[in-house]
Structures are given as C-alpha cells and as structure tokens.
Coordinates of C-alpha atoms in Angstrom, one line a residue:
X13 CA 79.9 116.3 129.3
X14 CA 80.1 116.9 125.6
X15 CA 77.6 114.8 123.6
X16 CA 77.9 114.0 119.9
X17 CA 74.7 113.7 117.3
X18 CA 73.5 110.3 116.9
X19 CA 73.0 108.1 113.5
X20 CA 70.7 105.0 113.0
X21 CA 70.5 104.3 110.1
X22 CA 68.4 101.7 108.2
X23 CA 67.1 100.6 105.3
X24 CA 63.4 101.9 106.5
X25 CA 63.8 105.0 109.3
X26 CA 66.5 107.7 109.8
X27 CA 66.7 108.7 113.4
X28 CA 68.6 111.8 113.8
X29 CA 69.2 113.9 117.1
X30 CA 72.0 116.2 116.9
X31 CA 74.1 117.3 119.7
X32 CA 76.7 119.7 120.2
X33 CA 80.6 118.5 120.6
X34 CA 81.4 120.7 123.3
X35 CA 82.9 123.4 121.8
X36 CA 83.7 121.0 118.8
X37 CA 83.7 123.2 115.2
X38 CA 80.9 122.4 112.9
X39 CA 83.0 122.1 110.1
X40 CA 84.3 118.9 108.3
X41 CA 87.2 117.9 106.1
X42 CA 85.6 118.6 102.7
X43 CA 85.3 122.9 102.6
X44 CA 87.0 122.3 99.0
X45 CA 83.4 120.7 98.0
X46 CA 82.9 124.8 98.1
X47 CA 83.7 126.9 94.9
X48 CA 87.4 127.8 94.8
X49 CA 90.3 125.5 94.4
X50 CA 90.0 121.9 94.0
X51 CA 87.0 122.3 95.9
X52 CA 84.6 121.8 92.5
X53 CA 83.9 117.8 92.9
X54 CA 83.6 117.9 89.1
X55 CA 87.0 119.8 88.7
X56 CA 89.1 118.2 91.0
X57 CA 87.5 114.7 90.5
X58 CA 88.3 114.9 86.8
X59 CA 91.4 115.1 87.1
X60 CA 92.3 112.5 90.4
X61 CA 94.0 110.6 88.5
X62 CA 96.8 112.9 87.6
X63 CA 96.5 114.8 90.2
X64 CA 98.2 117.8 89.2
X65 CA 96.0 119.4 87.1
X66 CA 94.8 123.0 88.3
X67 CA 91.2 123.5 88.4
X68 CA 89.6 126.9 86.9
X69 CA 89.9 129.4 90.4
X70 CA 92.6 128.2 91.8
X71 CA 95.4 130.5 90.6
X72 CA 95.6 133.6 92.6
X73 CA 96.9 136.7 90.7
X74 CA 100.6 137.4 90.4
X75 CA 102.9 140.1 89.2
X76 CA 105.1 140.0 86.3
X77 CA 106.5 143.0 88.4
X78 CA 109.0 142.9 91.5
X79 CA 107.7 141.4 93.9
X80 CA 106.6 143.7 96.2
X81 CA 106.9 141.4 99.9
X82 CA 105.6 144.7 101.6
X83 CA 102.5 143.6 100.9
X84 CA 102.5 141.0 102.9
X85 CA 102.3 142.5 105.8
X86 CA 100.9 140.0 108.2
X87 CA 97.8 141.1 108.9
X88 CA 95.1 140.4 107.1
X89 CA 91.0 140.5 107.1
X90 CA 89.8 137.0 107.4
X91 CA 87.0 135.9 104.7
X92 CA 83.8 135.3 106.0
X93 CA 83.3 131.6 106.5
X94 CA 80.6 130.5 104.3
X95 CA 78.7 127.3 104.5
X96 CA 80.9 124.6 104.8
X97 CA 79.7 121.7 102.1
X98 CA 80.3 117.4 103.7
X99 CA 81.4 115.0 102.1
X100 CA 77.9 113.8 102.2
X101 CA 77.1 117.1 100.1
X102 CA 80.3 116.0 97.2
X103 CA 79.5 112.4 97.2
X104 CA 75.6 113.3 96.6
X105 CA 76.8 116.6 94.0
X106 CA 78.9 114.2 92.4
X107 CA 75.6 111.4 92.0
X108 CA 74.0 114.1 90.2
X109 CA 76.7 114.7 87.7
X110 CA 76.3 111.1 87.2
X111 CA 72.8 110.4 87.0
X112 CA 71.9 114.0 85.0
X113 CA 69.5 113.1 82.7
X114 CA 67.2 115.8 81.9
X115 CA 66.5 116.1 78.4
X116 CA 63.3 114.8 77.3
X117 CA 64.8 113.1 73.3
X118 CA 61.8 111.6 72.7
X119 CA 61.1 113.8 70.2
X120 CA 64.0 112.5 68.3
X121 CA 63.9 108.9 69.4
X122 CA 60.6 107.8 69.8
X123 CA 60.9 104.3 70.9
X124 CA 64.2 105.0 73.1
X125 CA 64.3 102.8 76.5
X126 CA 65.7 104.3 80.2
X127 CA 68.8 101.8 80.7
X128 CA 69.2 101.7 84.0
X129 CA 73.6 101.6 85.0
X130 CA 74.4 100.1 87.8
X131 CA 77.2 101.4 89.8
X132 CA 80.0 100.3 91.8
X133 CA 82.7 102.4 94.1
X134 CA 86.7 102.3 93.2
X135 CA 88.1 100.5 96.3
X136 CA 91.6 102.8 95.1
X137 CA 90.0 106.1 95.6
X138 CA 86.4 105.5 96.6
X139 CA 84.8 107.0 93.7
X140 CA 81.2 106.0 91.9
X141 CA 81.4 103.9 88.9
X142 CA 79.0 102.5 86.4
X143 CA 79.3 98.9 85.4
X144 CA 79.9 99.7 82.1
X145 CA 83.3 100.3 82.7
X146 CA 86.5 98.1 84.4
X147 CA 88.5 101.2 84.9
X148 CA 87.8 104.3 87.8
X149 CA 87.0 106.9 85.7
X150 CA 88.7 109.2 88.3
X151 CA 92.0 107.4 89.5
X152 CA 92.3 104.3 86.9
X153 CA 92.4 102.0 89.2
X154 CA 90.8 98.1 87.9
X155 CA 87.1 97.2 88.8
X156 CA 88.8 94.0 90.1
X157 CA 91.9 96.0 91.4
X158 CA 94.2 93.6 94.4
X159 CA 95.4 96.6 95.5
X160 CA 94.0 95.8 99.5
X161 CA 95.9 92.4 98.9
X162 CA 99.1 93.0 97.7
X163 CA 99.9 97.1 98.0
X164 CA 100.7 99.3 95.5
X165 CA 102.3 96.1 93.7
X166 CA 98.9 94.8 93.2
X167 CA 98.9 94.9 88.9
X168 CA 95.8 98.1 87.7
X169 CA 94.3 94.9 85.1
X170 CA 93.0 91.5 85.1
X171 CA 96.4 89.9 85.5
X172 CA 96.6 88.3 89.1
X173 CA 99.1 89.9 91.3
X174 CA 102.8 88.1 91.7
X175 CA 102.1 85.8 95.1
X176 CA 103.0 89.1 98.4
X177 CA 106.1 87.8 100.6
X178 CA 103.5 87.6 103.6
X179 CA 99.9 87.3 102.6
X180 CA 98.2 88.3 105.7
X181 CA 98.1 91.7 107.3
X182 CA 101.3 92.2 110.0
X183 CA 100.2 92.2 113.3
X184 CA 101.7 92.6 116.7
X185 CA 101.3 89.0 117.5
X186 CA 104.2 86.8 116.9
X187 CA 106.2 89.0 115.9
X188 CA 109.6 90.1 117.8
X189 CA 109.2 93.0 120.2
X190 CA 111.6 95.8 121.2
X191 CA 112.7 93.9 124.8
X192 CA 113.4 90.7 122.3
X193 CA 116.3 92.5 119.7
X194 CA 119.6 93.4 120.8
X195 CA 121.1 96.3 119.5
X196 CA 117.9 98.1 119.2
X197 CA 119.6 101.1 118.2
X198 CA 120.4 99.9 114.7
X199 CA 116.4 99.2 113.9
X200 CA 113.8 100.8 112.8
X201 CA 110.8 100.2 114.7
X202 CA 106.6 100.2 113.0
X203 CA 104.1 100.7 115.2
X204 CA 100.9 99.0 114.5
X205 CA 97.5 96.5 115.9
X206 CA 94.9 95.0 113.7
X207 CA 92.9 96.3 116.7
X208 CA 92.8 100.1 114.2
X209 CA 90.9 98.2 111.9
X210 CA 87.9 98.1 113.7
X211 CA 87.2 101.9 113.3
X212 CA 84.8 101.8 110.3
X213 CA 81.8 103.1 109.5
X214 CA 79.3 101.3 110.1
X215 CA 76.1 101.9 108.0
X216 CA 77.6 103.5 103.8
X217 CA 75.4 106.8 103.0
X218 CA 75.4 107.3 99.8
X219 CA 79.1 107.0 99.5
X220 CA 81.7 104.6 101.3
X221 CA 83.7 106.6 104.1
X222 CA 87.5 108.2 102.5
X223 CA 88.6 107.3 105.8
X224 CA 88.2 103.7 106.1
X225 CA 90.6 100.5 107.2
X226 CA 91.3 99.9 104.0
X227 CA 94.1 102.2 104.1
X228 CA 95.7 101.0 106.6
X229 CA 95.5 97.3 104.8
X230 CA 97.0 99.1 101.8
X231 CA 100.0 99.8 103.3
X232 CA 100.6 96.9 105.8
X233 CA 100.1 95.2 102.3
X234 CA 102.9 97.2 100.4
X235 CA 105.4 96.6 102.9
X236 CA 105.1 92.9 103.7
X237 CA 105.2 92.6 100.0
X238 CA 108.5 94.4 99.9
X239 CA 109.8 92.6 102.9
X240 CA 110.1 95.6 105.0
X241 CA 107.6 94.1 107.8
X242 CA 106.7 92.2 108.8
X243 CA 110.9 91.3 108.2
X244 CA 112.9 94.1 108.6
X245 CA 111.6 96.7 111.1
X246 CA 110.9 96.0 114.2
X247 CA 106.7 95.7 115.1
X248 CA 106.3 97.0 119.6
X249 CA 103.9 95.9 121.5
X250 CA 100.7 97.8 121.2
X251 CA 98.7 98.8 124.4
X252 CA 95.7 101.4 124.7
X253 CA 97.0 105.1 125.8
X254 CA 95.3 106.0 129.4
X255 CA 93.1 108.5 130.7
X256 CA 96.1 110.2 132.3
X257 CA 98.8 110.5 129.5
X258 CA 95.5 111.9 127.0
X259 CA 95.0 115.1 129.7
X260 CA 97.6 117.4 129.3
X261 CA 97.2 117.4 125.3
X262 CA 92.8 116.7 125.6
X263 CA 90.1 118.3 128.2
X264 CA 88.4 116.0 130.2
X265 CA 84.7 116.0 128.5
X266 CA 86.3 115.3 125.1
X267 CA 87.9 112.5 126.3
X268 CA 84.8 111.2 127.5
X269 CA 83.0 112.4 124.3
X270 CA 85.7 109.9 122.5
X271 CA 85.2 106.9 125.7
X272 CA 81.0 107.0 125.2
X273 CA 80.8 106.1 121.9
X274 CA 81.9 102.7 123.0
X275 CA 78.4 101.8 124.4
X276 CA 76.7 103.1 120.7
X277 CA 74.6 99.7 119.8
X278 CA 70.9 99.8 119.5
X279 CA 68.4 96.4 120.5
X280 CA 64.9 99.0 119.2
X281 CA 64.3 97.1 122.2
X282 CA 64.7 93.7 120.9
X283 CA 67.5 91.6 122.1
X284 CA 67.5 89.0 118.4
X285 CA 68.1 93.0 116.4
X286 CA 71.2 94.3 118.6
X287 CA 73.4 96.0 116.2
X288 CA 76.2 98.7 115.9
X289 CA 75.5 102.1 115.1
X290 CA 77.5 105.1 113.9
X291 CA 77.6 107.9 115.9
X292 CA 79.1 111.7 114.5
X293 CA 81.0 114.4 116.9
X294 CA 80.4 116.1 112.7
X295 CA 78.7 115.0 109.2
X296 CA 82.2 113.3 108.3
X297 CA 83.8 112.0 111.4
X298 CA 82.3 108.9 112.7
X299 CA 82.6 106.5 115.7
X300 CA 81.1 102.9 116.4
X301 CA 81.6 100.6 119.0
X302 CA 85.3 100.1 118.4
X303 CA 86.5 103.6 117.7
X304 CA 87.1 104.6 120.9
X305 CA 89.4 101.2 121.7
X306 CA 91.2 102.6 118.1
X307 CA 91.8 105.7 119.0
X308 CA 93.4 104.8 122.4
X309 CA 95.8 101.6 120.8
X310 CA 96.4 104.2 117.8
X311 CA 97.6 107.0 120.9
X312 CA 99.0 104.8 122.8
X313 CA 101.8 102.9 119.9
X314 CA 102.5 107.0 119.3
X315 CA 103.7 107.4 122.8
X316 CA 105.4 104.5 123.1
X317 CA 107.3 104.8 120.0
X318 CA 108.5 108.4 120.8
X319 CA 109.7 107.3 124.0
X320 CA 111.3 104.0 122.8
X321 CA 113.0 106.2 120.6
X322 CA 114.0 109.2 122.6
X323 CA 115.8 105.8 124.9
X324 CA 117.7 104.9 122.6
X325 CA 115.8 101.2 122.1
X326 CA 115.4 102.2 118.7
X327 CA 116.4 104.2 115.9
X328 CA 113.2 105.7 114.6
X329 CA 109.8 104.4 113.8
X330 CA 106.2 104.4 112.2
X331 CA 103.3 104.7 112.7
X332 CA 100.6 102.9 111.3
X333 CA 97.5 104.0 112.8
X334 CA 94.3 104.9 112.3
X335 CA 91.9 107.4 113.1
X336 CA 94.5 110.2 112.3
X337 CA 94.9 113.0 115.0
X338 CA 96.1 116.9 113.8
X339 CA 92.6 117.8 113.0
X340 CA 91.8 117.2 117.1
X341 CA 92.2 119.8 119.2
X342 CA 91.7 119.9 123.2
X343 CA 88.0 119.9 122.8
X344 CA 87.0 118.3 120.3
X345 CA 86.9 115.6 117.2
X346 CA 86.7 117.2 113.7
X347 CA 88.3 116.3 110.5
X348 CA 88.2 112.2 111.1
X349 CA 90.4 113.2 113.8
X350 CA 89.4 111.5 117.7
X351 CA 92.9 111.6 119.4
X352 CA 95.9 113.9 118.6
X353 CA 98.2 111.5 118.0
X354 CA 101.5 113.5 117.1
X355 CA 100.4 115.8 119.9
X356 CA 100.6 112.8 122.0
X357 CA 103.9 111.4 121.1
X358 CA 105.5 114.8 121.2
X359 CA 104.3 114.9 125.2
X360 CA 105.4 111.5 125.3
X361 CA 108.8 112.2 124.0
X362 CA 109.0 115.0 126.6
X363 CA 108.8 112.7 129.4
X364 CA 111.3 110.7 128.3
X365 CA 114.0 113.4 128.1
X366 CA 113.0 115.4 125.5
X367 CA 113.2 118.7 126.0
X368 CA 112.1 120.2 122.5
X369 CA 110.2 118.7 119.7
X370 CA 109.6 119.4 116.7
X371 CA 106.1 118.9 114.4
X372 CA 106.3 118.7 110.0
X373 CA 103.0 118.6 109.4
X374 CA 103.0 118.0 105.6
X375 CA 98.8 116.5 105.3
X376 CA 97.3 118.6 102.8
X377 CA 95.3 119.9 105.0
X378 CA 96.1 122.5 108.2
X379 CA 96.7 120.6 111.5
X380 CA 94.4 123.4 113.4
X381 CA 94.0 120.7 116.7
X382 CA 98.0 120.3 117.2
X383 CA 98.3 124.3 116.1
X384 CA 95.3 124.8 119.1
X385 CA 97.6 122.5 121.6
X386 CA 100.7 123.8 121.4
X387 CA 100.4 127.6 119.8
X388 CA 101.8 128.5 123.3
X389 CA 104.0 126.5 124.2
X390 CA 108.3 127.4 123.1
X391 CA 109.0 123.8 123.8
X392 CA 107.4 122.2 120.5
X393 CA 108.0 124.1 117.1
X394 CA 105.4 123.2 114.7
X395 CA 105.6 123.5 110.8
X396 CA 102.6 122.7 108.7
X397 CA 102.6 123.1 104.7
X398 CA 99.2 123.0 103.6
X399 CA 96.5 124.4 100.9
X400 CA 94.8 126.9 102.5
X401 CA 93.6 129.1 99.9
X402 CA 92.8 132.6 101.4
X403 CA 90.9 130.5 104.4
X404 CA 88.7 128.6 102.3
X405 CA 90.5 125.5 102.1
X406 CA 89.4 123.0 105.0
X407 CA 89.9 123.8 108.0
X408 CA 90.7 127.6 106.7
X409 CA 93.2 127.8 109.5
X410 CA 96.4 128.3 109.1
X411 CA 97.5 131.4 107.6
X412 CA 101.1 132.5 107.9
X413 CA 100.5 135.4 110.2
X414 CA 99.6 132.4 112.8
X415 CA 102.8 132.4 114.3
X416 CA 101.8 131.2 117.6
X417 CA 100.5 133.6 120.9
X418 CA 101.6 134.1 124.3
X419 CA 105.4 134.8 124.0
X420 CA 105.3 131.8 122.2
X421 CA 105.5 133.6 118.4
X422 CA 107.3 132.3 115.8
X423 CA 106.6 128.4 117.4
X424 CA 104.0 128.2 114.9
X425 CA 105.1 128.0 111.5
X426 CA 102.3 127.7 108.1
X427 CA 103.2 127.6 104.7
X428 CA 99.6 128.6 103.3
X429 CA 99.0 127.2 99.7
X430 CA 97.8 129.6 97.3
X431 CA 96.3 126.9 94.7
X432 CA 95.5 122.9 94.0
X433 CA 98.4 121.4 92.1
X434 CA 101.4 121.7 94.4
X435 CA 104.2 119.1 93.8
X436 CA 107.9 118.2 94.7
X437 CA 109.5 121.1 93.5
X438 CA 107.6 124.0 95.7
X439 CA 107.2 121.4 98.5
X440 CA 111.5 120.3 98.4
X441 CA 112.3 124.6 98.2
X442 CA 109.9 125.5 101.2
X443 CA 111.9 122.4 103.2
X444 CA 115.3 124.3 101.7
X445 CA 114.2 128.0 102.5
X446 CA 112.0 127.3 105.2
X447 CA 111.9 124.1 107.1
X448 CA 115.2 122.8 107.3
X449 CA 116.7 126.7 108.4
X450 CA 114.0 126.6 111.4
X451 CA 114.5 123.9 112.6
X452 CA 118.8 123.5 112.2
X453 CA 118.1 126.8 114.8
X454 CA 115.2 125.5 117.1
X455 CA 118.0 122.1 117.1
X456 CA 115.3 119.5 118.8
X457 CA 115.8 116.7 119.9
X458 CA 112.9 114.5 117.9
X459 CA 111.7 115.2 115.2
X460 CA 108.4 113.6 114.7
X461 CA 106.3 114.0 111.1
X462 CA 102.7 113.9 110.8
X463 CA 102.5 112.2 107.5
X464 CA 99.1 112.7 105.6
X465 CA 99.5 111.4 102.3
X466 CA 96.2 113.5 100.6
X467 CA 98.8 116.0 99.3
X468 CA 100.1 112.8 97.0
X469 CA 99.4 112.5 93.1
X470 CA 96.3 111.1 92.1
X471 CA 94.3 112.0 96.2
X472 CA 90.9 112.6 95.3
X473 CA 90.7 115.4 98.0
X474 CA 93.6 116.6 98.8
X475 CA 94.2 117.5 94.4
X476 CA 98.2 118.4 94.3
X477 CA 101.1 116.2 93.0
X478 CA 103.5 115.3 95.2
X479 CA 104.9 111.3 94.3
X480 CA 106.6 109.2 96.8
X481 CA 110.5 110.7 96.2
X482 CA 109.5 113.7 97.1
X483 CA 107.7 112.4 100.2
X484 CA 111.2 109.8 100.3
X485 CA 113.2 113.4 99.5
X486 CA 111.0 115.0 102.8
X487 CA 112.1 112.7 105.0
X488 CA 115.6 112.6 104.1
X489 CA 115.8 116.1 104.7
X490 CA 114.3 115.5 108.4
X491 CA 116.5 112.7 109.3
X492 CA 119.9 115.1 109.8
X493 CA 118.0 116.6 112.5
X494 CA 117.4 115.3 115.7
X495 CA 120.7 112.8 116.4
X496 CA 118.3 111.0 113.5
X497 CA 115.8 110.7 116.3
X498 CA 112.7 110.7 113.6
X499 CA 108.9 109.3 114.2
X500 CA 106.8 109.4 111.5
X501 CA 102.7 109.2 112.0
X502 CA 100.2 108.8 109.3
X503 CA 97.7 111.4 109.0
X504 CA 95.5 111.2 106.1
X505 CA 95.8 109.8 102.3
X506 CA 92.9 108.6 100.7
X507 CA 94.0 107.0 97.2
X508 CA 95.5 103.1 98.0
X509 CA 98.3 103.8 95.6
X510 CA 99.2 106.7 96.4
X511 CA 99.3 106.4 100.1
X512 CA 100.9 103.1 99.6
X513 CA 103.5 104.1 97.4
X514 CA 104.2 107.1 98.9
X515 CA 104.8 105.5 102.7
X516 CA 106.8 102.4 101.8
X517 CA 109.1 104.8 100.5
X518 CA 109.4 106.8 103.5
X519 CA 109.8 103.9 105.8
X520 CA 112.8 103.1 103.0
X521 CA 114.5 106.4 104.0
X522 CA 113.8 105.4 107.9
X523 CA 115.9 102.2 106.9
X524 CA 118.5 104.1 105.8
X525 CA 118.0 103.7 101.5
X526 CA 119.2 106.4 99.2
X527 CA 116.5 108.2 98.3
X528 CA 118.9 108.6 94.7
X529 CA 117.6 112.4 93.9
X530 CA 120.4 114.8 92.9
X531 CA 118.9 118.0 94.0
X532 CA 121.6 120.5 92.6
X533 CA 118.9 123.6 91.7
X534 CA 115.0 122.8 92.7
X535 CA 112.9 125.0 90.7
X536 CA 109.6 126.3 92.6
X537 CA 106.2 127.8 90.7
X538 CA 105.6 131.5 91.0
X539 CA 102.8 130.6 93.2
X540 CA 105.1 128.5 95.4
X541 CA 107.4 131.5 95.4
X542 CA 105.1 133.6 96.6
X543 CA 103.9 131.8 99.3
X544 CA 107.3 130.9 100.3
X545 CA 108.2 135.1 100.4
X546 CA 104.9 135.2 102.2
X547 CA 106.5 133.1 105.1
X548 CA 110.0 134.2 105.0
X549 CA 108.7 137.9 105.4
X550 CA 106.9 136.8 108.4
X551 CA 109.4 134.1 109.9
X552 CA 112.0 136.0 110.1
X553 CA 111.4 138.6 112.2
X554 CA 111.6 135.8 114.9
X555 CA 114.2 134.1 113.3
X556 CA 117.1 135.3 111.9
X557 CA 118.9 132.9 109.5
X558 CA 116.1 133.5 107.5
X559 CA 116.7 137.0 106.3
X560 CA 119.5 136.6 104.1
X561 CA 117.4 134.4 102.0
X562 CA 114.7 136.3 101.8
X563 CA 116.3 139.0 100.7
X564 CA 118.2 137.3 98.2
X565 CA 114.6 135.2 97.1
X566 CA 113.2 138.5 97.0
X567 CA 115.9 140.3 94.5
X568 CA 115.7 137.1 91.6
X569 CA 112.3 137.8 91.7
X570 CA 111.8 139.5 88.5
X571 CA 113.9 137.3 86.6
X572 CA 113.4 134.0 88.2
X573 CA 112.6 130.9 85.8
X574 CA 109.9 129.2 87.4
X575 CA 108.2 125.8 87.4
X576 CA 105.8 124.9 85.5
X577 CA 103.6 123.2 88.0
X578 CA 102.9 120.0 86.5
X579 CA 106.6 119.3 86.5
X580 CA 108.4 116.4 88.1
X581 CA 111.6 117.6 90.0
X582 CA 113.3 114.5 90.1

C-alpha cells in the first residue's frame, strides 16, 4: 500500500513525517513560482487584477522573417528539472515582499515608531493584504465582498448585493431528479453535493489554500442568483463511486492511499482533544477525514452524468465538483487532484455505449494524469491547451511532441503556450485550426471538457486572459460535436469572480443561449501563431485534415497581422 505524508499543525508544535505515495511525483501546482513566465510571484500577482499582463522573461524569441516550421521537428531535448517551489514557498515569498523593511531609517527620523499593520486575506483570490486597504491589491475585490453568497453578481464595494433568487447553496436534496422529469433529453443536468464542501485544508498554513470550498459556493451562488440552478437545470442524485469503477483508471495502491485519509484523526492519547488533521500527498495536495468521500462523490457524479447523457436521459451536463482530477494519474494524487473525474466519466460513457470519447482540457495546467491514463488508448482522444514554457510551467509535461504511445500516436494533442497572458483570440484561433478539425475527423460519441477556469482573466495562478465570453464560445464550438452530447467537468480556477462568471457563461451555452459573438476573423498573437504552427507540423502526420491549414498559415507568416495579446477579440 502506498503511504502519504502526515502533517499535524498546532500553535505549539508541528510534527511531520514523510512517506512516498507510490510513484507519485514530488511536484505541486506551483512550478510557475520559479523565475520564468508568470512564476515570479511578484510579477504575476501584481498584475492579477488584469490577468493579461506579460511578466518579464516570458516571451520567447520570435523571428520577423518567414516562419521556418522545419525547425519544429518534434524532437526536443527535455529541460533539466529544477527544484519546484510550492504554494507555501510562494506565499512565504509574498509575505517577505510585504514585510521587507530592512532599511534602518533612524538616522534621519530617530523618533520614528514601528507601526504594526494587521493582514487580511482576500476572499476572492486568497492573497494577503494589509488592514490599511479595503480593496485587494491583487484582484481589486472589496474586503467584505459578498461574492461567496451572491457569486459574481455581488457588487465589488460596500453596497449590499441585491437579494439572490435562492439564498442557500443548491443541493441535490429536495430537487427534481432525472427520473422525476419527463422529456429529459431537452434538459441540462447539474451534478452537485454538499459533501464536497467538507474537503478542505483543516490547518491553514501561512496562507489559505487556493483549492477551497468557496470555489463551489461562489459558482453555485451565481447559478442560483441567475435562476439557472436550481431553476432551469435538473440535478442528478449524488452517489459515491465504487472501487470497481475506479480500478480501470487508478491502481489499487492509489485508491487505498486516498481511502486511508478517512482515518486522519489525532487525539494525543486523550479522547477529549480529538481533532481533524491534514495529510499531504504532495506539499500542496491535501486531504482530511472527509476528502476521500468528497472524491468518491465527485467521481460518482461525473460517471452518472456521462451515463445519463449517453443514454439520452439528459441533453448535456455540468459537473460542479471538487476535488479536481486531471493531474491524478494511474498511481498518484498531485496538483490538488485525488481521483481523475474526467477519465472516470469517459470510461462510464464507454460502458453506456460510447465507442469514441473526446476530452478537451482547457485548464491552464497540462492534465498529465489524463494523458497518462489514455496515452495508449485510441478510443479516447485527449486535447489539451495549457501554459508550458518549455516545461518550466507546472507540471512540466504536455510538449507538442507528446502525441501518444503504443500505436495510439496522434490521440494526444498538446497545445503548449510559450508564455502567460494568453487570451480569447489565441484560444479561439486554436480551436478553429486544430481542435475542431481534429475532433470532426475523430467523430466522438461524447465530448467531455476538463473545464479549469484558471486561464481566466484575473486568476492568481494562471496569469492568462480568457474571458467568460471566450469560454462560452469554446463551449459553443464543442457543442456541435457528438450530436450535442457534452459534459463539462470543473477542474481548476482560483479567482471566485472569474470562475463563477465563466462557469455561468458556460452553463448558459449548455442551455442553448447564444454567445453573441461574431467570429469572422479572429487574429492570434505572434506567440500564439508560433504554437499553432508547431502543433500543426507535428499533428498533420496523424490527422490529414490539418495539412491544408498548416500550409496556408505557414505561407502567411511573414505578412500576418498579429493581434496584440492584451486585446479582447469580441
């Protein structure tokens, strides 16, 4: 059985023992905290409220002359891995910046007194601020924001928010289930259960963990305030996934390692002091007594949504779930992820009759776990768009030349961005020239979106610039596949205002609302075009439909009117 590190933290002592979790990676979701791209904490976070700023050091060198695609030969030397900086390191570093007052000014003001300023953590982005400000220095959110209660509808000031249509978080209890509604093929189903809110970091370290229960609360509040859920969407009954359903995806050792966290209690040999503790698979991937149950519920909801869509009991679905899953591989939990929800949904769809499944992952981080699970499987096509930066952005995988193995080459399609600040134009352009052409040739029976919203404008970890309109448009483009059989599974996203507005925009598309976008001519950034050409050169060997697009874009390289990356296309 695989073991994991156990941490007990209190005001007096911190007892730590480390064990290795199978072959789990020692990485965490913060490789971007290294000194490249948006990983320089000060650079990234100082522009968090805009999300489109490009930190120094992120831009790769490009040529003004004709693009020589032959240099992208698909065989690249992997960069040497460096020591990874964890979330704890990032936040400690941020605190060092905030508290940096090493200069002794007593020579010019001998009576100056040291003023201690209290800190507060932003409810929207979790970043630290001082008490002398009422708006977050990072994301601009009001200190007493009501975003958790009202979602992105909450005003960003001291004004009271308008009463929500539904004041409480939507639960699966008391709502109509799929079995109680007629003509379900015309409805959108939502999977949610309050037990997933119990998965939390019990002992906060120096900073609130970004993967927190408020992520679901803010999205649920936004959907409720908009009258979408409950209201226009159906809920499905929640259940816990079984071990038999997990085994085709994860190893038994991995499943047992997650399950053993249910016993994480400490009593100091005194029943009166019994309390919860956290365990950690990696420095940033925690679990408490309720986490295993939350992970089983999340996986069960995703599996049942996929089955309901395939059987025609519902038109499409949105899985409002956590913990997220796309970093969880065959034998490891990492990157905040315990069980791979999208992979579990894909296999559930196949048990319900799907022969071919498409997974599109637009989370800002590469879904290394999903790729590992399916990289030798020709019945599941995995397409990921993510920051990569030569392997220096977490988790370091997902280069363009990672195309699949064991006869399934071409069934992994990686679109690795070279820098931060990537926005709607680059994503939509990539969908037009890579994602949709390949998907149409593959002709899936169901499409699953690993919908991380950490590439959204304002996200403190992703530092990209995708808007709710951009997410809505990508959802709309994918909805034409698979006869409309589409399941959206929540992954990352750590700015509450960004994820709640983006998720709401996506669900509105599932309900059939128009995006209101005109796509006559979407122009990418220069770095975005470089990435598209790199991927096309590799993938055209497996997908003939790409050859014409590659030749056309390559010929236009020298005269292409590239878009400023900070501009919004719509």
